[in-house]
Structures are given as structure tokens and as C-alpha cells.
Amino acid sequence: MQSGTSGRIVIIGGGVIGAAIGQSLVSRGQSVTIVERGVVAAKPGASGASAALLEPLAGAHPELRDTGQRALARLPGLCRDLLADTGVDPQWSRPGSMVLVSRERDATWLRSVRIPMFHEIGEPVEWLTGYQARAIEPAIGSHVVGALRIPSTQSVHAPAYVRALIADVTRRGGVVLTDTAVTGFRRDGRTVRAVVTSSGEILCDRVVIACGAWSGQVAALLGDDVPAVPITPQRGQILAIAPTAGAPRVSHVLHGAGGYAVPKPNGTVLVGATHDNVGFDPSLTPEGFRFLGTLAHDLVPGIADEPVRHVWAGFRPIWEGTGPPPAGPLPGTDNVIIAAGHGAIGLTVSAGVGEAVADLLTAW
Ligand SMILES: Cc1cc2nc3c(=O)[nH]c(=O)nc-3n(C[C@H](O)[C@H](O)[C@H](O)COP(=O)(O)OP(=O)(O)OC[C@H]3O[C@@H](n4cnc5c(N)ncnc54)[C@H](O)[C@@H]3O)c2cc1C
């Protein structure tokens, strides 16, 4: 295969970051090919594994926080349009969230430190007593003394959201190649002329590396003169509880006890996740089950005896460099962008990263 059209942008990686960038670019009439070595949003890629709780990033690095706010503002309309235009339902909802605390000193910290951070970005929040929190969320424990409620927290079904973005890319004339691994690059000095894949070469004008935890490996295929990209994998194990009729209903995203519970429109509640620094080992482990079981018991005791439907794992892409994760030109090259390393908030910022990288590429 040797394919290419003038102006074509090749995006490597069919996770949420690659899909969001592709969707933003095709919406502006750009010519895009997405290359994914497996199927889009497949585990152990992070996007297929994600809990997809989408919360304002109050207190984060200002650049990341602003990208998050841009993404969250765009998301309701984007999901509505994706459903109408592609028929794929991202299962968008706005459940709101609560940060639960069981010690008075944690309540004091939330009220004096965290609440002003939300006010700073114009996000209304509300303080609830333990009694008020339990009245809304009967699955939480009697040890909860207070809760910070964030009404604007959104959620999607992560794999469905990525599939909807990809469907929109193809609907608008973009090309999506699955089961196609990028194995190298053909360069002319600092400029990449073609992306080499398991199915042949793809001619390109510009390249985006959006390979999540694998982005450092893919960037290394460019050669030794391109500085190493410090992104490492972090395994997250997570489970879905399917409460039976009569069990207390969870309606908010709940934070506490070192994790979260995320209710989905189909009634399941995701409880996660572990932070395992074990390289690219996708195993589910007894220690992971122990962590998740304890978390469910401490965070949502009212449903901790309900059936587990599914347990899975994915690799968060962890940016080990300074500043926020990269979403811009790759040093040592003239026409390569890197957009990766968004750790535990990649779903949250994806729609903003997509717009920012499309802005950059449109002006380039
Ligand atoms: C358990 C868990 C829970 C999470 N919960 C949340 C959450 O609630 N909210 C939130 O905002 N974020 C959450 N995250 C983080 C979020 O999922 C990630 O930050 C985000 O999905 C990263 O997307 P990505 O596209 O960069 O990477 P990925 O989704 O990993 O996609 C990278 C893609 O690149 C492909 N690829 C790799 N090498 C090649 C190659 N050589 N050729 C072609 N393709 C290649 C891979 O197959 C993969 O599909 C969670 C992550 C995990 C693991």
C-alpha cells in the first residue's frame, strides 16, 4: 500500500485523544487518516478502560485546567451532535459528583482549600452535611461526616464516545485504518514524508502521535536524533457492579477512600481504580481485587454485596516530564505533533485537546 493525498494528516492512535483530534480536524475540512494497530478504544488502551468521570480540574496546572474547561463546555453539544449525526450514543450524562469525607479535619480542608479553587474557575459547589449526603446517596456509609457536591460533573461511556468520534471522522470523509500498526517513519531530514505501517507506507504532510502509554515507543521509531519522550504506563484495574432491584441507587459520582464510584445510565456502578507501576503487564491481580473490594466496601457499602459484572484493566499514559503533558510540536522534527500523557484525566480533557491540536495544525 502507498496512499496519500496532498495535505493529509496522519494520526497514530485510535484512543480518545487521536479520535478527538481527528474529529476536530475533519470538522474543519482537513484531510485525516487515523492509524490504529488494534480496534478503536480497545483495552488495554486507556480509553476503552476509562471510568469517564469528567470533572472540572480545579487546582490543576492552569493550562490543563483551561483545556479541561474548554472540553467540558463543548461536551454536551458534541455528544448530542455525535448521536444525531452518527447514530452512536456516547451515553452522555451530568450526574454531578460528591467528595466524601469521614474526618472533620478533611472537611475543614475541603471547605477552606478546595472550595475556593472551584470558585476561582466559576464552578458552583455546595457543602453537604453527612446527613444531607446520605439522604441523596443512601449507598454511602454512616462514617461520612460531610461532602463537597460538584453539580457540573459529567460522564460518558468511554468506548462508545470514542466510537462515536471515529464514526464522525469516517462520515466526514476521514480514513480510519484499524489492525494497522505503525512500525517506522520515512524521513527527509527533520521532515516525515511517510508513516510506515504493517500494511505499507502512508504519505503524509503532518503526523500526530497520540498513542497513549505507547507514545514514547512510537516516537522512538523516528530515530536517535529525536529526544526521548518520557511517558510511562500505569495500570489501572477497575470493576463494574450491577446492583440488583432493591439495592440503593447511586446517582452521583462519588469520591473517597482513595478511589471513586461512577454510576452509568444502564444502572451499573464502576468502582476504581488501582495505580500499578508494573510496566506493560495487563494482568488482573489478587491485590487489585483486594483493593477494589475494600474500596467498594468503604465508599459504597450499600452496594458492596451486589454482583460484580466485569473487571478489567488499562494503561494510563503518565507524563514524566515537566509542565503539563505535551500537545504540540515534537522537538527534533518539523512536522510531527505529540499529544499524549494525560494520565488519569485524558477523557476529561480530550475534547479540548482535540480543538487545541486542530487549531495548531490548521495554522501550521
Ligand atoms: C482504569 C482507568 C480509569 C480511568 N478513568 C478516567 C476517568 O474517569 N476520567 C478521565 O478523564 N480519564 C480517565 N482515565 C484516563 C484516560 O482513560 C486516559 O488518559 C485516556 O484514555 C488516554 O487516551 P489516549 O488516546 O492518549 O491513549 P489510549 O486510549 O491508550 O490510546 C492509544 C492508542 O494507540 C494505539 N497504538 C499504540 N501503538 C501503536 C502503533 N505502533 N501503531 C498504531 N496504533 C498504536 C493503541 O492501540 C491505543 O488504541 C482512566 C484510565 C484508566 C486506565
Short mmCIF file of C-alpha atoms and ligand atoms in Angstrom, two decimals:
data_model
loop_
_atom_site.label_atom_id
_atom_site.label_comp_id
_atom_site.label_asym_id
_atom_site.label_seq_id
_atom_site.Cartn_x
_atom_site.Cartn_y
_atom_site.Cartn_z
CA MET A 1 0.00 0.00 0.00
CA GLN A 2 1.16 3.50 -0.71
CA SER A 3 -1.56 6.03 -0.11
CA GLY A 4 -1.64 9.76 0.30
CA THR A 5 -3.29 12.97 -0.68
CA SER A 6 -1.91 16.46 -0.53
CA GLY A 7 -2.28 17.99 2.92
CA ARG A 8 -3.03 14.69 4.57
CA ILE A 9 -2.55 14.50 8.32
CA VAL A 10 -1.82 11.04 9.72
CA ILE A 11 -2.87 10.49 13.33
CA ILE A 12 -1.32 7.46 15.02
CA GLY A 13 -3.55 6.01 17.77
CA GLY A 14 -7.27 5.34 17.90
CA GLY A 15 -7.83 6.16 21.56
CA VAL A 16 -9.81 9.17 22.75
CA ILE A 17 -7.01 11.67 22.10
CA GLY A 18 -6.41 10.55 18.49
CA ALA A 19 -10.16 10.31 17.84
CA ALA A 20 -10.88 13.76 19.31
CA ILE A 21 -8.09 15.38 17.28
CA GLY A 22 -9.30 13.59 14.14
CA GLN A 23 -12.90 14.68 14.70
CA SER A 24 -11.89 18.32 15.25
CA LEU A 25 -9.75 18.28 12.10
CA VAL A 26 -12.35 16.71 9.79
CA SER A 27 -14.93 19.21 11.12
CA ARG A 28 -12.65 21.92 9.67
CA GLY A 29 -12.39 20.17 6.32
CA GLN A 30 -8.89 18.77 6.89
CA SER A 31 -7.81 15.51 5.28
CA VAL A 32 -7.17 12.92 8.00
CA THR A 33 -6.09 9.28 8.30
CA ILE A 34 -6.19 7.62 11.73
CA VAL A 35 -3.98 4.54 12.08
CA GLU A 36 -4.75 2.14 14.96
CA ARG A 37 -2.93 -1.14 15.47
CA GLY A 38 -5.96 -2.88 17.01
CA VAL A 39 -9.58 -1.79 17.14
CA VAL A 40 -10.51 1.68 18.36
CA ALA A 41 -10.91 2.13 22.11
CA ALA A 42 -9.76 -1.42 22.86
CA LYS A 43 -8.32 -2.41 26.23
CA PRO A 44 -5.61 -2.35 27.48
CA GLY A 45 -5.58 1.07 25.79
CA ALA A 46 -6.67 3.58 28.41
CA SER A 47 -9.70 4.93 26.61
CA GLY A 48 -11.60 1.65 26.47
CA ALA A 49 -10.84 1.08 30.17
CA SER A 50 -11.75 4.54 31.43
CA ALA A 51 -14.42 5.29 34.03
CA ALA A 52 -15.04 8.53 32.08
CA LEU A 53 -15.87 10.74 35.03
CA LEU A 54 -15.46 14.22 33.64
CA GLU A 55 -14.97 16.78 36.39
CA PRO A 56 -13.68 20.40 36.40
CA LEU A 57 -9.91 20.29 37.03
CA ALA A 58 -9.93 22.86 39.84
CA GLY A 59 -6.42 23.35 41.20
CA ALA A 60 -4.67 21.66 38.25
CA HIS A 61 -1.90 23.26 36.14
CA PRO A 62 -3.60 26.36 34.61
CA GLU A 63 -3.08 25.18 31.00
CA LEU A 64 -4.59 21.77 31.73
CA ARG A 65 -7.39 23.26 33.81
CA ASP A 66 -8.33 25.63 30.95
CA THR A 67 -8.20 22.80 28.39
CA GLY A 68 -10.48 20.83 30.72
CA GLN A 69 -12.95 23.71 31.00
CA ARG A 70 -12.98 24.10 27.21
CA ALA A 71 -13.59 20.37 26.84
CA LEU A 72 -16.37 20.23 29.42
CA ALA A 73 -18.14 23.23 27.88
CA ARG A 74 -18.02 21.57 24.45
CA LEU A 75 -19.04 18.08 25.52
CA PRO A 76 -22.87 18.23 25.89
CA GLY A 77 -23.35 19.71 22.41
CA LEU A 78 -20.69 17.49 20.88
CA CYS A 79 -22.28 14.32 22.29
CA ARG A 80 -25.74 15.43 21.14
CA ASP A 81 -24.41 16.10 17.63
CA LEU A 82 -22.46 12.83 17.52
CA LEU A 83 -25.59 10.86 18.40
CA ALA A 84 -27.70 12.73 15.83
CA ASP A 85 -25.09 12.52 13.05
CA THR A 86 -23.63 9.03 13.57
CA GLY A 87 -26.32 7.09 15.48
CA VAL A 88 -23.65 6.06 18.01
CA ASP A 89 -24.71 7.13 21.51
CA PRO A 90 -21.81 8.36 23.73
CA GLN A 91 -24.24 7.95 26.68
CA TRP A 92 -23.55 11.45 27.97
CA SER A 93 -24.96 12.36 31.39
CA ARG A 94 -24.44 15.00 34.05
CA PRO A 95 -24.68 13.08 37.34
CA GLY A 96 -22.73 15.63 39.40
CA SER A 97 -20.21 14.39 41.94
CA MET A 98 -19.57 14.35 45.67
CA VAL A 99 -16.25 14.24 47.51
CA LEU A 100 -16.99 12.32 50.70
CA VAL A 101 -15.03 12.78 53.94
CA SER A 102 -15.15 10.86 57.20
CA ARG A 103 -12.88 13.12 59.30
CA GLU A 104 -13.62 16.66 60.44
CA ARG A 105 -10.11 17.83 59.53
CA ASP A 106 -10.66 16.65 55.92
CA ALA A 107 -13.96 18.54 55.89
CA THR A 108 -12.15 21.67 57.06
CA TRP A 109 -9.53 21.26 54.31
CA LEU A 110 -12.16 20.79 51.60
CA ARG A 111 -14.06 23.87 52.74
CA SER A 112 -11.05 26.15 53.16
CA VAL A 113 -8.81 24.94 50.29
CA ARG A 114 -10.82 23.10 47.63
CA ILE A 115 -13.98 25.23 47.53
CA PRO A 116 -12.04 28.43 46.64
CA MET A 117 -10.34 26.51 43.78
CA PHE A 118 -13.75 25.75 42.24
CA HIS A 119 -14.89 29.34 42.78
CA GLU A 120 -11.75 30.56 41.02
CA ILE A 121 -12.87 28.84 37.80
CA GLY A 122 -16.51 29.83 38.20
CA GLU A 123 -17.81 26.37 39.16
CA PRO A 124 -20.59 26.44 41.74
CA VAL A 125 -20.19 23.86 44.52
CA GLU A 126 -22.20 23.05 47.61
CA TRP A 127 -21.28 21.77 51.07
CA LEU A 128 -23.47 18.97 52.48
CA THR A 129 -23.53 17.52 55.99
CA GLY A 130 -23.16 13.75 56.29
CA TYR A 131 -26.90 13.52 56.93
CA GLN A 132 -27.73 15.52 53.79
CA ALA A 133 -25.29 13.44 51.70
CA ARG A 134 -26.86 10.15 52.88
CA ALA A 135 -30.34 11.44 52.13
CA ILE A 136 -29.27 11.87 48.49
CA GLU A 137 -26.98 8.83 48.29
CA PRO A 138 -28.19 6.05 50.59
CA ALA A 139 -25.40 3.67 49.43
CA ILE A 140 -22.71 5.66 51.33
CA GLY A 141 -21.64 4.78 54.88
CA SER A 142 -22.61 6.23 58.26
CA HIS A 143 -18.97 7.31 58.77
CA VAL A 144 -19.34 10.12 56.18
CA VAL A 145 -19.36 13.47 58.04
CA GLY A 146 -19.60 15.78 55.04
CA ALA A 147 -19.49 16.06 51.26
CA LEU A 148 -18.48 18.62 48.68
CA ARG A 149 -21.04 18.47 45.86
CA ILE A 150 -19.93 19.48 42.34
CA PRO A 151 -23.12 19.63 40.23
CA SER A 152 -21.38 20.11 36.86
CA THR A 153 -19.55 16.74 36.75
CA GLN A 154 -20.36 14.88 33.53
CA SER A 155 -19.88 11.32 32.30
CA VAL A 156 -19.93 9.30 29.09
CA HIS A 157 -19.50 5.62 28.23
CA ALA A 158 -15.84 5.84 27.21
CA PRO A 159 -15.70 3.21 24.41
CA ALA A 160 -18.98 4.46 22.93
CA TYR A 161 -17.75 8.07 22.99
CA VAL A 162 -14.58 7.10 21.11
CA ARG A 163 -16.57 5.02 18.60
CA ALA A 164 -18.91 7.98 18.02
CA LEU A 165 -15.94 10.32 17.37
CA ILE A 166 -14.46 7.77 14.95
CA ALA A 167 -17.82 7.31 13.19
CA ASP A 168 -17.95 11.08 12.67
CA VAL A 169 -14.43 11.07 11.23
CA THR A 170 -15.38 8.49 8.60
CA ARG A 171 -18.78 10.14 7.96
CA ARG A 172 -16.96 13.36 7.06
CA GLY A 173 -14.54 11.65 4.69
CA GLY A 174 -11.65 10.79 7.02
CA VAL A 175 -9.95 7.39 6.75
CA VAL A 176 -9.63 5.08 9.75
CA LEU A 177 -7.27 2.11 9.38
CA THR A 178 -7.59 -0.49 12.14
CA ASP A 179 -5.43 -3.59 12.66
CA THR A 180 -2.63 -1.47 11.20
CA ALA A 181 0.47 -0.93 13.36
CA VAL A 182 2.92 1.89 12.76
CA THR A 183 6.38 0.32 12.58
CA GLY A 184 8.54 3.23 11.38
CA PHE A 185 8.81 6.52 9.52
CA ARG A 186 10.41 7.61 6.26
CA ARG A 187 12.16 10.92 6.85
CA ASP A 188 13.80 13.62 4.84
CA GLY A 189 15.91 15.38 7.48
CA ARG A 190 13.58 16.70 10.17
CA THR A 191 10.52 16.15 7.99
CA VAL A 192 8.49 12.93 7.97
CA ARG A 193 7.41 12.10 4.40
CA ALA A 194 5.63 8.80 5.12
CA VAL A 195 4.41 6.70 8.01
CA VAL A 196 5.46 3.07 7.63
CA THR A 197 2.82 0.57 8.76
CA SER A 198 2.29 -3.19 8.87
CA SER A 199 0.30 -2.71 5.61
CA GLY A 200 2.71 -0.39 3.80
CA GLU A 201 3.54 3.32 3.64
CA ILE A 202 1.15 6.24 4.04
CA LEU A 203 2.38 9.51 2.54
CA CYS A 204 1.78 12.47 4.81
CA ASP A 205 2.30 16.19 5.26
CA ARG A 206 1.96 16.16 9.03
CA VAL A 207 1.86 13.48 11.71
CA VAL A 208 0.25 13.32 15.15
CA ILE A 209 1.48 10.76 17.67
CA ALA A 210 -1.44 10.02 20.02
CA CYS A 211 -0.51 6.55 21.22
CA GLY A 212 -1.19 7.00 24.92
CA ALA A 213 1.21 4.96 27.06
CA TRP A 214 2.96 3.71 23.89
CA SER A 215 3.75 7.23 22.59
CA GLY A 216 7.39 7.11 23.73
CA GLN A 217 7.90 3.82 21.88
CA VAL A 218 6.35 5.18 18.69
CA ALA A 219 8.31 8.46 18.88
CA ALA A 220 11.50 6.40 19.30
CA LEU A 221 10.85 4.93 15.81
CA LEU A 222 11.77 8.37 14.44
CA GLY A 223 15.42 7.79 15.33
CA ASP A 224 18.07 8.61 17.92
CA ASP A 225 18.25 12.30 16.97
CA VAL A 226 14.72 12.89 18.30
CA PRO A 227 14.75 13.38 22.09
CA ALA A 228 13.14 10.56 24.10
CA VAL A 229 9.51 11.17 25.09
CA PRO A 230 9.14 10.40 28.83
CA ILE A 231 5.72 8.73 29.00
CA THR A 232 5.26 5.54 31.04
CA PRO A 233 2.34 3.12 31.50
CA GLN A 234 0.40 2.89 34.76
CA ARG A 235 -2.04 0.00 35.03
CA GLY A 236 -5.50 0.79 36.38
CA GLN A 237 -7.70 -2.13 37.46
CA ILE A 238 -11.40 -1.33 37.79
CA LEU A 239 -14.70 -3.21 38.23
CA ALA A 240 -18.37 -2.75 37.42
CA ILE A 241 -21.05 -3.59 39.99
CA ALA A 242 -24.53 -4.37 38.64
CA PRO A 243 -26.86 -3.67 41.59
CA THR A 244 -29.98 -5.84 41.76
CA ALA A 245 -33.51 -4.44 42.13
CA GLY A 246 -33.97 -3.18 45.67
CA ALA A 247 -30.32 -2.17 46.19
CA PRO A 248 -29.77 1.55 46.89
CA ARG A 249 -29.35 3.54 43.71
CA VAL A 250 -26.15 5.56 43.21
CA SER A 251 -26.88 8.77 41.33
CA HIS A 252 -23.71 10.90 41.80
CA VAL A 253 -20.09 10.17 41.02
CA LEU A 254 -18.62 9.55 44.49
CA HIS A 255 -15.00 10.20 45.54
CA GLY A 256 -13.43 8.91 48.73
CA ALA A 257 -11.40 6.13 50.36
CA GLY A 258 -8.71 6.52 47.68
CA GLY A 259 -10.96 5.97 44.66
CA TYR A 260 -14.30 6.67 43.05
CA ALA A 261 -17.66 5.15 42.13
CA VAL A 262 -19.19 6.22 38.83
CA PRO A 263 -22.87 5.45 38.10
CA LYS A 264 -23.77 4.76 34.48
CA PRO A 265 -27.16 5.26 32.80
CA ASN A 266 -27.57 1.44 32.46
CA GLY A 267 -27.55 1.14 36.27
CA THR A 268 -24.02 -0.26 36.69
CA VAL A 269 -21.58 1.45 39.04
CA LEU A 270 -17.85 1.47 38.17
CA VAL A 271 -15.53 1.30 41.18
CA GLY A 272 -11.85 2.06 40.68
CA ALA A 273 -9.10 2.20 40.19
CA THR A 274 -5.65 0.86 41.09
CA HIS A 275 -2.41 2.73 40.23
CA ASP A 276 0.03 -0.07 39.44
CA ASN A 277 3.53 0.78 38.19
CA VAL A 278 4.28 -2.61 36.61
CA GLY A 279 5.18 -1.68 33.03
CA PHE A 280 3.01 -3.11 30.24
CA ASP A 281 1.66 -6.06 32.25
CA PRO A 282 -2.14 -6.13 31.63
CA SER A 283 -2.88 -8.76 34.32
CA LEU A 284 -5.73 -8.56 36.78
CA THR A 285 -4.30 -9.43 40.20
CA PRO A 286 -5.49 -10.67 43.62
CA GLU A 287 -4.01 -7.48 45.13
CA GLY A 288 -6.07 -5.45 42.65
CA PHE A 289 -9.24 -7.34 43.64
CA ARG A 290 -8.43 -6.74 47.31
CA PHE A 291 -8.01 -3.00 46.72
CA LEU A 292 -11.23 -2.74 44.70
CA GLY A 293 -13.19 -4.83 47.21
CA THR A 294 -12.04 -2.68 50.13
CA LEU A 295 -12.76 0.47 48.13
CA ALA A 296 -16.32 -0.65 47.32
CA HIS A 297 -16.84 -1.60 50.98
CA ASP A 298 -15.61 1.80 52.25
CA LEU A 299 -17.07 4.06 49.56
CA VAL A 300 -20.43 2.48 48.70
CA PRO A 301 -21.15 -0.10 51.45
CA GLY A 302 -24.81 -0.19 50.41
CA ILE A 303 -23.93 -1.96 47.14
CA ALA A 304 -20.69 -3.74 48.13
CA ASP A 305 -22.52 -7.09 48.31
CA GLU A 306 -24.11 -6.72 44.88
CA PRO A 307 -22.89 -8.75 41.86
CA VAL A 308 -19.72 -7.77 40.03
CA ARG A 309 -20.42 -7.80 36.31
CA HIS A 310 -16.93 -7.23 34.92
CA VAL A 311 -13.32 -6.45 35.96
CA TRP A 312 -10.75 -5.02 33.55
CA ALA A 313 -7.53 -3.01 33.27
CA GLY A 314 -5.97 -0.37 31.04
CA PHE A 315 -2.74 1.64 30.88
CA ARG A 316 -2.87 5.32 31.83
CA PRO A 317 -0.25 7.30 29.91
CA ILE A 318 1.84 9.05 32.57
CA TRP A 319 3.82 12.13 31.56
CA GLU A 320 7.14 12.10 33.42
CA GLY A 321 8.41 15.42 32.02
CA THR A 322 7.97 18.90 33.46
CA GLY A 323 4.86 21.03 32.97
CA PRO A 324 1.59 19.75 31.52
CA PRO A 325 1.52 16.77 29.09
CA PRO A 326 2.54 17.67 25.53
CA ALA A 327 0.02 18.71 22.88
CA GLY A 328 2.28 20.39 20.35
CA PRO A 329 5.36 20.07 18.10
CA LEU A 330 7.75 17.20 18.84
CA PRO A 331 11.30 18.57 19.32
CA GLY A 332 13.74 17.44 16.63
CA THR A 333 11.08 17.29 13.92
CA ASP A 334 9.42 19.82 11.62
CA ASN A 335 6.01 18.23 11.01
CA VAL A 336 5.24 15.94 13.97
CA ILE A 337 2.88 16.76 16.83
CA ILE A 338 2.76 14.75 20.03
CA ALA A 339 -0.44 14.68 22.09
CA ALA A 340 -0.24 12.18 24.92
CA GLY A 341 0.47 11.63 28.60
CA HIS A 342 -2.82 12.79 30.09
CA GLY A 343 -2.72 10.25 32.90
CA ALA A 344 -6.00 9.94 34.80
CA ILE A 345 -7.76 12.86 33.08
CA GLY A 346 -7.44 12.08 29.38
CA LEU A 347 -11.17 11.60 28.82
CA THR A 348 -11.89 14.85 30.66
CA VAL A 349 -9.57 16.99 28.52
CA SER A 350 -9.98 15.11 25.22
CA ALA A 351 -12.45 17.45 23.52
CA GLY A 352 -10.26 20.44 24.47
CA VAL A 353 -7.03 18.74 23.33
CA GLY A 354 -8.76 17.89 20.04
CA GLU A 355 -9.64 21.55 19.45
CA ALA A 356 -6.22 22.85 20.57
CA VAL A 357 -4.27 20.48 18.31
CA ALA A 358 -6.66 21.17 15.40
CA ASP A 359 -6.11 24.94 15.95
CA LEU A 360 -2.37 24.34 15.80
CA LEU A 361 -2.45 22.12 12.71
CA THR A 362 -4.85 24.41 10.86
CA ALA A 363 -2.47 27.35 11.40
CA TRP A 364 0.72 25.31 10.67
C1 LIG B 1 -8.92 2.31 34.78
C2 LIG B 1 -8.85 3.71 34.20
C3 LIG B 1 -9.81 4.64 34.56
C4 LIG B 1 -9.77 5.94 34.04
N1 LIG B 1 -10.74 6.83 34.39
C5 LIG B 1 -10.73 8.08 33.87
C6 LIG B 1 -11.77 9.00 34.18
O1 LIG B 1 -12.68 8.69 34.94
N2 LIG B 1 -11.71 10.24 33.63
C7 LIG B 1 -10.70 10.62 32.77
O2 LIG B 1 -10.71 11.76 32.29
N3 LIG B 1 -9.72 9.75 32.44
C8 LIG B 1 -9.70 8.50 32.98
N4 LIG B 1 -8.70 7.64 32.68
C9 LIG B 1 -7.59 8.12 31.85
C10 LIG B 1 -7.95 8.10 30.37
O3 LIG B 1 -8.58 6.89 30.05
C11 LIG B 1 -6.68 8.28 29.53
O4 LIG B 1 -5.97 9.44 29.92
C12 LIG B 1 -7.03 8.42 28.04
O5 LIG B 1 -7.91 7.39 27.66
C13 LIG B 1 -5.78 8.36 27.19
O6 LIG B 1 -6.17 8.32 25.84
P1 LIG B 1 -5.11 8.14 24.68
O7 LIG B 1 -5.85 8.23 23.41
O8 LIG B 1 -3.97 9.07 24.93
O9 LIG B 1 -4.48 6.67 24.91
P2 LIG B 1 -5.12 5.23 24.58
O10 LIG B 1 -6.57 5.21 24.85
O11 LIG B 1 -4.28 4.24 25.32
O12 LIG B 1 -4.94 5.08 23.03
C14 LIG B 1 -3.68 4.90 22.42
C15 LIG B 1 -3.89 4.04 21.19
O13 LIG B 1 -2.67 3.98 20.44
C16 LIG B 1 -2.61 2.71 19.83
N5 LIG B 1 -1.23 2.41 19.42
C17 LIG B 1 -0.15 2.20 20.23
N6 LIG B 1 0.94 1.92 19.49
C18 LIG B 1 0.54 1.97 18.18
C19 LIG B 1 1.23 1.76 16.94
N7 LIG B 1 2.53 1.45 16.90
N8 LIG B 1 0.51 1.86 15.80
C20 LIG B 1 -0.80 2.17 15.81
N9 LIG B 1 -1.50 2.38 16.98
C21 LIG B 1 -0.83 2.28 18.14
C22 LIG B 1 -3.12 1.77 20.93
O14 LIG B 1 -3.54 0.53 20.40
C23 LIG B 1 -4.25 2.59 21.53
O15 LIG B 1 -5.50 2.27 20.97
C24 LIG B 1 -8.72 6.31 33.15
C25 LIG B 1 -7.77 5.38 32.76
C26 LIG B 1 -7.83 4.08 33.28
C27 LIG B 1 -6.81 3.06 32.84
#
